[in-house]
């Protein structure tokens, strides 16, 4: 993501976690097309889950004309064995 | 990249009533149920003329009992029907709020709802708590996560 800069609109998240999320977003945007929202969301979520293995990160990507919007939140989840 | 004053996840339809064509965006859920989100299907007809016309509901992906699905459809339809038509505008946060509150109240916490016309997502959800559907050209993601007791709990909404 050479052309843009991340801007935090709203947050309730430790700074370290924010930086990890932004780093993941940069990498995802380098790797995937900007319109491939699903892959971008998946990448950020998987990175987040790796750092916080006992919790899950839900990630949502939205599109605006000139912005990519990223919305992530952490939540507890039960692990179910299949 | 040009900066814009835009809060949260505003649907493009909120400005000028323009609804952007979907680009094959869907939702994938992992965990208990591997619901694969297919490509969202285009709404067949354009907007109907009369207010009597019933909104078209389509399920893109689901892991949810039918009764809960029907409740989500009814809630979404009712809320959309109550929104301004002239000028026509979508209020995604209002719809998301209504759905989340209804489901939190009826079925217990914690539900999450995202409303828009063009978004991708990747979430982990509780078994039986995932629904991704459309009402006309509005796409709605509703899913449930487990809640564990915590000493400090905080509710936060994204505001514009």
Short mmCIF file of C-alpha atoms in Angstrom, two decimals:
data_model
loop_
_atom_site.label_atom_id
_atom_site.label_comp_id
_atom_site.label_asym_id
_atom_site.label_seq_id
_atom_site.Cartn_x
_atom_site.Cartn_y
_atom_site.Cartn_z
CA UNK A 1 0.00 0.00 0.00
CA UNK A 2 2.41 2.64 -1.21
CA UNK A 3 -0.12 5.26 -2.21
CA UNK A 4 -2.19 5.53 0.90
CA UNK A 5 -2.02 6.05 4.60
CA UNK A 6 -4.11 4.39 7.28
CA UNK A 7 -6.34 6.61 9.36
CA UNK A 8 -8.05 5.45 12.52
CA UNK A 9 -11.63 6.70 12.69
CA UNK A 10 -12.63 5.11 15.95
CA UNK A 11 -11.06 2.57 18.23
CA UNK A 12 -11.21 0.71 21.50
CA UNK A 13 -8.11 -1.37 21.02
CA UNK A 14 -4.61 -1.41 22.50
CA UNK A 15 -2.09 0.47 20.38
CA UNK A 16 0.02 -2.62 19.79
CA UNK A 17 -2.98 -4.45 18.41
CA UNK A 18 -3.87 -1.50 16.22
CA UNK A 19 -0.40 -1.52 14.71
CA UNK A 20 -0.64 -5.25 14.06
CA UNK A 21 -3.98 -4.77 12.35
CA UNK A 22 -2.64 -1.94 10.21
CA UNK A 23 0.42 -3.93 9.26
CA UNK A 24 -1.80 -6.82 8.22
CA UNK A 25 -3.96 -4.44 6.21
CA UNK A 26 -0.93 -3.02 4.40
CA UNK A 27 0.25 -6.50 3.47
CA UNK A 28 -3.20 -7.57 2.37
CA UNK A 29 -3.61 -4.51 0.16
CA UNK A 30 -0.23 -5.16 -1.43
CA UNK A 31 -1.13 -8.74 -2.12
CA UNK A 32 -4.76 -8.50 -3.20
CA UNK A 33 -6.66 -6.25 -5.53
CA UNK A 34 -8.36 -3.42 -3.71
CA UNK A 35 -11.76 -4.72 -4.76
CA UNK A 36 -11.11 -8.24 -3.47
CA UNK A 37 -12.67 -7.43 -0.11
CA UNK A 38 -13.09 -10.99 0.97
CA UNK A 39 -9.42 -11.90 0.62
CA UNK A 40 -8.37 -8.73 2.38
CA UNK A 41 -10.72 -9.43 5.27
CA UNK A 42 -9.57 -13.03 5.50
CA UNK A 43 -5.92 -12.05 5.61
CA UNK A 44 -6.40 -9.52 8.40
CA UNK A 45 -8.51 -11.92 10.42
CA UNK A 46 -6.03 -14.75 10.16
CA UNK A 47 -3.13 -12.55 11.21
CA UNK A 48 -5.21 -11.28 14.11
CA UNK A 49 -6.14 -14.77 15.20
CA UNK A 50 -2.51 -15.78 15.11
CA UNK A 51 -1.56 -13.06 17.58
CA UNK A 52 -4.56 -13.68 19.81
CA UNK A 53 -5.11 -17.38 19.63
CA UNK A 54 -7.68 -17.58 22.39
CA UNK A 55 -9.88 -14.94 20.90
CA UNK A 56 -11.21 -14.27 17.46
CA UNK A 57 -10.96 -11.18 15.37
CA UNK A 58 -13.89 -10.35 13.14
CA UNK A 59 -12.95 -8.22 10.17
CA UNK A 60 -15.10 -6.29 7.75
CA UNK A 61 -13.92 -4.48 4.64
CA UNK A 62 -15.95 -1.79 2.96
CA UNK A 63 -15.47 0.28 -0.13
CA UNK A 64 -15.85 3.95 -0.70
CA UNK A 65 -14.87 5.88 -3.79
CA UNK A 66 -11.36 6.58 -2.65
CA UNK A 67 -11.03 4.74 0.61
CA UNK A 68 -10.75 1.22 1.85
CA UNK A 69 -12.53 0.92 5.18
CA UNK A 70 -11.41 -1.66 7.70
CA UNK A 71 -13.44 -2.50 10.78
CA UNK A 72 -12.11 -5.09 13.20
CA UNK A 73 -13.21 -6.20 16.60
CA UNK A 74 -12.13 -8.81 19.06
CA UNK A 75 -14.54 -11.23 20.62
CA UNK A 76 -14.41 -14.40 22.65
CA UNK A 77 -15.52 -17.52 20.90
CA UNK A 78 -16.05 -21.11 21.78
CA UNK A 79 -13.89 -23.66 20.08
CA UNK A 80 -15.86 -26.52 18.67
CA UNK A 81 -14.20 -29.71 17.58
CA UNK A 82 -15.64 -31.32 14.46
CA UNK B 1 -5.54 8.95 -1.73
CA UNK B 2 -8.09 11.69 -1.28
CA UNK B 3 -9.47 11.95 2.24
CA UNK B 4 -13.20 12.05 2.67
CA UNK B 5 -15.38 12.94 5.59
CA UNK B 6 -17.20 9.68 5.95
CA UNK B 7 -18.06 7.84 9.10
CA UNK B 8 -17.79 4.14 9.71
CA UNK B 9 -19.01 1.84 7.02
CA UNK B 10 -21.37 4.00 5.07
CA UNK B 11 -23.09 2.34 2.19
CA UNK B 12 -22.50 4.10 -1.09
CA UNK B 13 -26.24 4.30 -1.44
CA UNK B 14 -26.36 6.81 1.37
CA UNK B 15 -25.05 9.52 -0.90
CA UNK B 16 -27.21 10.53 -3.81
CA UNK B 17 -29.11 7.29 -3.63
CA UNK B 18 -26.65 5.60 -5.93
CA UNK B 19 -26.39 1.89 -5.35
CA UNK B 20 -23.18 0.39 -6.59
CA UNK B 21 -23.23 -2.87 -8.45
CA UNK B 22 -21.96 -5.75 -6.38
CA UNK B 23 -18.66 -7.22 -7.39
CA UNK B 24 -19.13 -10.78 -6.31
CA UNK B 25 -18.51 -10.00 -2.67
CA UNK B 26 -19.71 -12.46 -0.13
CA UNK B 27 -19.15 -13.56 3.42
CA UNK B 28 -17.23 -16.58 4.59
CA UNK B 29 -17.69 -18.05 8.01
CA UNK B 30 -15.29 -20.47 9.65
CA UNK B 31 -15.55 -22.61 12.71
CA UNK B 32 -18.47 -24.79 13.68
CA UNK B 33 -20.22 -24.47 10.36
CA UNK B 34 -18.39 -23.99 7.10
CA UNK B 35 -20.98 -21.90 5.35
CA UNK B 36 -19.62 -20.89 2.00
CA UNK B 37 -20.96 -17.61 0.76
CA UNK B 38 -21.77 -17.82 -2.90
CA UNK B 39 -21.78 -14.88 -5.20
CA UNK B 40 -24.58 -12.49 -4.32
CA UNK B 41 -27.29 -12.72 -6.91
CA UNK B 42 -28.46 -9.55 -8.54
CA UNK B 43 -31.93 -8.42 -7.68
CA UNK B 44 -34.04 -9.29 -10.67
CA UNK B 45 -36.42 -6.40 -11.07
CA UNK B 46 -35.80 -2.74 -10.46
CA UNK B 47 -37.56 -0.86 -7.74
CA UNK B 48 -41.28 -1.37 -7.93
CA UNK B 49 -43.63 1.50 -8.43
CA UNK B 50 -46.01 1.19 -5.50
CA UNK B 51 -45.37 1.02 -1.80
CA UNK B 52 -47.46 -2.13 -1.76
CA UNK B 53 -44.69 -4.05 -3.46
CA UNK B 54 -43.07 -6.51 -1.11
CA UNK B 55 -39.30 -6.28 -0.74
CA UNK B 56 -37.43 -9.21 -2.24
CA UNK B 57 -35.48 -11.25 0.29
CA UNK B 58 -32.73 -13.60 -0.79
CA UNK B 59 -30.52 -15.76 1.39
CA UNK B 60 -26.92 -15.86 0.25
CA UNK B 61 -25.62 -18.08 3.04
CA UNK B 62 -27.05 -19.31 6.31
CA UNK B 63 -26.36 -21.41 9.36
CA UNK B 64 -29.45 -20.49 11.31
CA UNK B 65 -32.76 -22.08 12.28
CA UNK B 66 -35.59 -21.09 9.91
CA UNK B 67 -37.59 -19.36 12.63
CA UNK B 68 -34.75 -16.99 13.41
CA UNK B 69 -34.22 -16.34 9.72
CA UNK B 70 -37.85 -15.39 9.26
CA UNK B 71 -37.61 -13.04 12.20
CA UNK B 72 -34.57 -11.36 10.66
CA UNK B 73 -36.37 -10.97 7.35
CA UNK B 74 -39.43 -9.43 8.99
CA UNK B 75 -37.36 -7.07 11.11
CA UNK B 76 -35.28 -5.93 8.14
CA UNK B 77 -38.30 -5.44 5.90
CA UNK B 78 -40.18 -3.46 8.52
CA UNK B 79 -37.21 -1.24 9.25
CA UNK B 80 -36.52 -0.60 5.56
CA UNK B 81 -40.17 0.16 4.93
CA UNK B 82 -40.00 2.86 7.59
CA UNK B 83 -37.08 4.68 6.00
CA UNK B 84 -37.45 7.86 3.94
CA UNK B 85 -38.30 7.35 0.29
CA UNK B 86 -38.03 10.88 -1.02
CA UNK B 87 -35.18 11.35 -1.38
CA UNK B 88 -34.61 7.63 -1.19
CA UNK B 89 -31.85 6.81 1.23
CA UNK B 90 -30.52 3.85 3.09
CA UNK B 91 -29.64 4.22 6.74
CA UNK B 92 -27.43 1.20 7.30
CA UNK B 93 -26.62 1.90 10.93
CA UNK B 94 -30.26 2.25 11.85
CA UNK B 95 -31.06 -1.09 10.27
CA UNK B 96 -28.02 -2.76 11.83
CA UNK B 97 -28.96 -1.39 15.23
CA UNK B 98 -32.55 -2.57 14.96
CA UNK B 99 -31.55 -6.09 14.01
CA UNK B 100 -28.85 -6.43 16.63
CA UNK B 101 -31.08 -5.17 19.41
CA UNK B 102 -33.97 -7.39 18.43
CA UNK B 103 -31.80 -10.49 18.31
CA UNK B 104 -29.86 -9.68 21.48
CA UNK B 105 -33.17 -9.20 23.26
CA UNK B 106 -34.95 -12.21 21.80
CA UNK B 107 -32.15 -14.77 21.70
CA UNK B 108 -29.52 -13.44 24.06
CA UNK B 109 -26.16 -11.81 23.39
CA UNK B 110 -24.08 -11.34 21.44
CA UNK B 111 -25.20 -10.57 17.92
CA UNK B 112 -23.39 -8.45 15.35
CA UNK B 113 -24.95 -6.90 12.29
CA UNK B 114 -23.39 -5.24 9.26
CA UNK B 115 -25.46 -3.55 6.58
CA UNK B 116 -24.30 -2.23 3.24
CA UNK B 117 -24.28 -2.58 -0.49
CA UNK B 118 -20.66 -3.51 -1.08
CA UNK B 119 -18.52 -5.22 1.55
CA UNK B 120 -16.51 -8.34 2.26
CA UNK B 121 -16.17 -10.02 5.60
CA UNK B 122 -14.49 -12.89 7.37
CA UNK B 123 -15.92 -13.82 10.75
CA UNK B 124 -16.09 -16.61 13.27
CA UNK B 125 -19.60 -17.26 14.48
CA UNK B 126 -21.43 -19.45 16.95
CA UNK B 127 -23.06 -22.60 15.64
CA UNK B 128 -26.48 -21.80 14.28
CA UNK B 129 -25.82 -18.07 14.40
CA UNK B 130 -24.98 -16.89 10.91
CA UNK B 131 -27.13 -15.32 8.22
CA UNK B 132 -26.15 -13.36 5.16
CA UNK B 133 -29.10 -12.16 3.15
CA UNK B 134 -30.29 -9.35 0.94
CA UNK B 135 -33.44 -7.26 0.90
CA UNK B 136 -33.71 -5.70 -2.54
CA UNK B 137 -30.26 -4.16 -3.00
CA UNK B 138 -29.26 -4.01 0.64
CA UNK B 139 -27.02 -6.77 1.98
CA UNK B 140 -27.17 -7.76 5.62
CA UNK B 141 -24.72 -9.85 7.60
CA UNK B 142 -25.97 -11.05 10.97
CA UNK B 143 -23.97 -13.38 13.16
CA UNK B 144 -23.62 -14.44 16.76
CA UNK B 145 -20.56 -14.91 18.91
CA UNK B 146 -20.21 -16.53 22.29
CA UNK B 147 -19.90 -14.35 25.35
CA UNK B 148 -17.58 -15.23 28.19
CA UNK B 149 -17.84 -13.56 31.62
CA UNK B 150 -15.30 -10.76 31.90
CA UNK B 151 -14.56 -8.35 34.75
CA UNK B 152 -14.84 -5.37 32.43
CA UNK B 153 -17.18 -5.24 29.47
CA UNK B 154 -17.68 -2.30 27.18
CA UNK B 155 -20.11 -1.63 24.36
CA UNK B 156 -18.88 0.58 21.59
CA UNK B 157 -20.53 1.67 18.39
CA UNK B 158 -18.86 3.19 15.39
CA UNK B 159 -20.25 6.68 14.98
CA UNK B 160 -20.01 8.98 11.98
#
